[in-house]
Amino acid sequence: MSGREAILGKVRTALKAKAGDTVRLAAVNERMAKSAPGIIPARGQLPAKERIDLFCAQAVKLFASVERLASADAVPAAVAGYLRQKNLPQSVRMGDDPRLSDLPWSQEGALEVRHGPSDGNDEVGVSHAFGGVAETGTVVMVSGADNPTTINFLPEHHIVVIDATSIQGDLETAIAGIRARFGKGEMPRTVNLISGPSRSGDIEQKLILGAHGPRALHLIVVGG
Amino acid sequence: MQITSPAFKQNAKGALADVQLQQALGNVRSGFIDKRLKAVEALPEFEALRDSARAIKDHALANLDLYLEAYEKKVVASGGHVHWAESAEDARNIILDICRKANAKTVTKGKSMITEEIALNDFLEEKGIRPVETDLGEYIIQLRHEHPSHIIAPAVHVTQSQVEADFRRVHTHLDAARDLREPEALLNEARKVLREEYFAADVGITGANFLIAETGTSIIVTNEGNGDLTQILPKMHIAVASIEKIVPTLEDASQILRVLARSATGQDMSVYTTMSTGPRREGDVDGPGEYHVVLLDNGRSSMLGTEFQEMLRCIRCGACMNHCPVYHAVGGHAYGWVYPGPMGAVLTPSLIGVDKAGHLPNASTFCGRCESVCPMKIPLPKMMRHWREREFERGLNPAAARSGLKFWAFFARRPALYQAMTAIGMPLLSLLGGKSHRFGWLPLAGGWTRHRELPAPQGKTFMQQVRSARSAGAR
Ligand code: SF4
């Protein structure tokens, strides 16, 4: 008998369930079909303006830095400014997301923009978020050639551009957005929910920023 | 790993005398409790979310066979592979097999209690594959050839100066004169050393906090980002998870996530919550080329349908041990196997047998703090009591305890005799207690009186007091 049959058999015996019980199966399928949200905390359930403000405030609490821009066209200048302020080389790595690559990077003459996944030699990575969650100051990142997952983790500084209109009150609404994009029951390879820069408390419970992921997370909120 | 649970008493004695350990345990007592409380108080819906989380897991467990099948279907549909392991040995062999097919020499690992449970590292090493732990705490204890002493803070028993000494001992390729006095310097050094390992690894192994039946997704939760580098850089990702990690939908996971991070570290959300589904997709420019899930039973299915089923709701947050006076006193290693504290006292006998782990459910003051903070509302003290009952039924307690209980039970079943005996016994004992009203020594009670005195009974027996109170009330 295979491990599969043995385990399922033991589980069924313990639950006093029969294989092929259509009533149970229907209940389970219905539950997955509905994917109902449970209890949603009131904290993030706010009108757009307050929701975006909450997102920014929560992110700052997690030691992310936040910058707000009225229009996406100002992103390249903001990125160059961030690099100057942090004394970093004028060079960034990003994927092929047209929401980023279509921006006027050439206006920042000194800024080198490299495309493709990170190989670990990038000081700064720039990504575009799929969405955000105001309740916890979280950005939602989706894998693909547009925004390769390695850029979320390998660079020392991670700059995330997020459209203010994609910031939801709660994680459940963000999940519904992923479902709407990729189809019911379907997922991209990786979804990263990122709440602040990486950290560790493993040495005597002291909080230290910059563990294995980025030491700094800079959010550029566009619009709103 | 060698099981030392049968030696709990000796382990505990050693732990109490260990100065460095006691210093380190101070961090548990002071840190975790306040952080959790603050986070919980800031979320008015916390209690309701606990109930919601409990209901989700109860439902998933009651339909576990069906959700496992649904989950498997989705993993396969997204291009992944599912392997079923009945025992720890099966799981080890399955993982070895996958690693060999990938010609793996180095394997990086995200933090995973399940791989501790199946003692994967020693096994891989024996077979010529080098496992590298990447969570800072796990890395530290791997260097020390130790095991985790806490399920979310594996190196909580190690002090900063011990970490420094270990790094100097192992990282001999680095400048001996380097400054490692600050914890930041230690973290930086681990970051640099492990960066190279991520890129060198052929396979990345992680655990899973949740498996989602609806989508075939595995979810891990970390703060360091090591679990992510472990799974996206090598050509293959293996997720090892026990069968009870299943929940129906992403929304269900989202509910439980809200109580998980708050209960564990007092965060609203951990820094990285990562949902992994299958291997990299066509057009993807990074991510693992192969994705395997190893589903481990190893005794879980025999807890289903018993008085221990509720333990399968556990989400390994660690709150029960963070609030446990026994854990605070002796730390995690004294428990002698992978899972310490109250959750370990219930789970360990289920997984390795009450004959080996019978001391653990006895190492409890029944103060009830574990149950009161458990986000999944697991009745831990009740289940420890169940283990004590089973232990008694199977005659595993020491002879003195058994005959003592029988002796007491004889009288307890005969109330008239019991009251008569206590009415004689009390004044007698009171007299023997002398002026101090205390015993420094008593026959058969040496275990107690060696360390403290026993107060001598005084005044009237309970029943006598009840009677006089009643007649006073009647007047
Ligand atoms: S028993 Fe409860 S408190 Fe303890 S680790 Fe499990 S879920 Fe957390």
Short mmCIF file of N, CA and C and ligand atoms in Angstrom, two decimals, chain B residues 36 151-152 259-260 263-264 310-311 313-323 340-344 346-347 369-380 383, ligand 1:
data_model
loop_
_atom_site.label_atom_id
_atom_site.label_comp_id
_atom_site.label_asym_id
_atom_site.label_seq_id
_atom_site.Cartn_x
_atom_site.Cartn_y
_atom_site.Cartn_z
N ARG B 36 3.27 40.40 23.31
CA ARG B 36 2.01 39.78 22.93
C ARG B 36 0.83 40.58 23.48
N ILE B 151 10.21 26.75 19.97
CA ILE B 151 9.77 26.46 18.60
C ILE B 151 9.83 27.67 17.68
N ILE B 152 9.83 28.90 18.21
CA ILE B 152 10.02 30.04 17.30
C ILE B 152 11.32 30.79 17.55
N VAL B 259 -3.93 35.91 14.29
CA VAL B 259 -3.65 35.53 15.68
C VAL B 259 -2.25 34.93 15.83
N LEU B 260 -1.70 34.42 14.73
CA LEU B 260 -0.38 33.77 14.82
C LEU B 260 0.73 34.74 15.22
N SER B 263 0.37 36.33 18.69
CA SER B 263 0.63 35.40 19.80
C SER B 263 2.10 35.04 19.90
N ALA B 264 2.78 35.01 18.75
CA ALA B 264 4.16 34.54 18.73
C ALA B 264 5.12 35.63 19.17
N GLU B 310 -7.78 17.87 19.44
CA GLU B 310 -7.70 19.34 19.46
C GLU B 310 -6.27 19.86 19.39
N MET B 311 -5.32 19.01 19.81
CA MET B 311 -3.91 19.43 19.75
C MET B 311 -3.49 19.68 18.31
N ARG B 313 -4.89 21.43 16.27
CA ARG B 313 -5.14 22.82 15.87
C ARG B 313 -3.90 23.69 16.04
N CYS B 314 -2.91 23.19 16.74
CA CYS B 314 -1.74 23.99 17.12
C CYS B 314 -1.06 24.61 15.90
N ILE B 315 -0.79 25.91 15.98
CA ILE B 315 -0.11 26.59 14.87
C ILE B 315 1.33 26.95 15.23
N ARG B 316 1.85 26.35 16.30
CA ARG B 316 3.26 26.48 16.67
C ARG B 316 3.67 27.94 16.89
N CYS B 317 2.85 28.67 17.64
CA CYS B 317 3.17 30.08 17.87
C CYS B 317 4.12 30.25 19.05
N GLY B 318 4.12 29.29 19.96
CA GLY B 318 5.04 29.36 21.11
C GLY B 318 4.50 30.12 22.31
N ALA B 319 3.28 30.67 22.21
CA ALA B 319 2.75 31.47 23.32
C ALA B 319 2.65 30.65 24.59
N CYS B 320 2.27 29.37 24.45
CA CYS B 320 2.08 28.56 25.66
C CYS B 320 3.38 28.42 26.45
N MET B 321 4.51 28.23 25.75
CA MET B 321 5.77 28.11 26.50
C MET B 321 6.25 29.47 27.00
N ASN B 322 5.96 30.53 26.23
CA ASN B 322 6.36 31.87 26.68
C ASN B 322 5.69 32.25 28.00
N HIS B 323 4.54 31.65 28.26
CA HIS B 323 3.80 32.00 29.47
C HIS B 323 3.86 30.90 30.53
N PRO B 340 8.95 21.59 23.18
CA PRO B 340 8.97 21.84 24.62
C PRO B 340 7.70 22.52 25.12
N GLY B 341 7.71 22.83 26.39
CA GLY B 341 6.62 23.61 26.99
C GLY B 341 5.31 22.84 27.00
N PRO B 342 4.22 23.55 27.28
CA PRO B 342 2.92 22.88 27.38
C PRO B 342 2.53 22.13 26.09
N MET B 343 2.78 22.76 24.92
CA MET B 343 2.38 22.05 23.69
C MET B 343 3.19 20.77 23.53
N GLY B 344 4.44 20.82 23.97
CA GLY B 344 5.28 19.62 23.90
C GLY B 344 4.83 18.56 24.89
N VAL B 346 1.93 17.87 25.69
CA VAL B 346 0.78 17.15 25.14
C VAL B 346 1.17 16.39 23.88
N LEU B 347 1.95 17.05 23.02
CA LEU B 347 2.24 16.46 21.71
C LEU B 347 3.28 15.33 21.79
N ARG B 369 -2.27 29.14 32.41
CA ARG B 369 -1.90 30.29 31.57
C ARG B 369 -1.76 29.89 30.11
N CYS B 370 -1.26 28.68 29.86
CA CYS B 370 -1.05 28.25 28.47
C CYS B 370 -2.37 28.26 27.71
N GLU B 371 -3.39 27.69 28.33
CA GLU B 371 -4.68 27.62 27.64
C GLU B 371 -5.25 29.02 27.44
N SER B 372 -5.04 29.88 28.43
CA SER B 372 -5.63 31.21 28.32
C SER B 372 -4.98 32.05 27.21
N VAL B 373 -3.72 31.79 26.88
CA VAL B 373 -3.10 32.56 25.80
C VAL B 373 -3.08 31.83 24.47
N CYS B 374 -3.40 30.55 24.45
CA CYS B 374 -3.32 29.79 23.19
C CYS B 374 -4.29 30.37 22.17
N PRO B 375 -3.82 30.86 21.04
CA PRO B 375 -4.71 31.49 20.07
C PRO B 375 -5.72 30.50 19.50
N MET B 376 -5.39 29.21 19.55
CA MET B 376 -6.29 28.21 19.00
C MET B 376 -7.17 27.58 20.08
N LYS B 377 -7.13 28.17 21.27
CA LYS B 377 -7.94 27.71 22.40
C LYS B 377 -7.82 26.21 22.62
N ILE B 378 -6.62 25.72 22.62
CA ILE B 378 -6.40 24.29 22.87
C ILE B 378 -6.38 24.07 24.38
N PRO B 379 -7.22 23.16 24.87
CA PRO B 379 -7.28 22.93 26.32
C PRO B 379 -6.08 22.12 26.80
N LEU B 380 -4.94 22.76 26.86
CA LEU B 380 -3.69 22.04 27.16
C LEU B 380 -3.71 21.35 28.53
N MET B 383 -5.68 18.18 28.49
CA MET B 383 -5.05 17.09 27.78
C MET B 383 -3.86 16.51 28.54
S1 SF4 C 1 -0.52 25.00 21.80
FE1 SF4 C 1 -1.45 26.98 21.34
S2 SF4 C 1 -0.11 28.46 22.33
FE2 SF4 C 1 1.06 26.55 22.20
S3 SF4 C 1 2.19 26.68 20.29
FE3 SF4 C 1 0.28 25.63 19.83
S4 SF4 C 1 -1.12 27.24 19.15
FE4 SF4 C 1 0.57 28.26 20.19
#
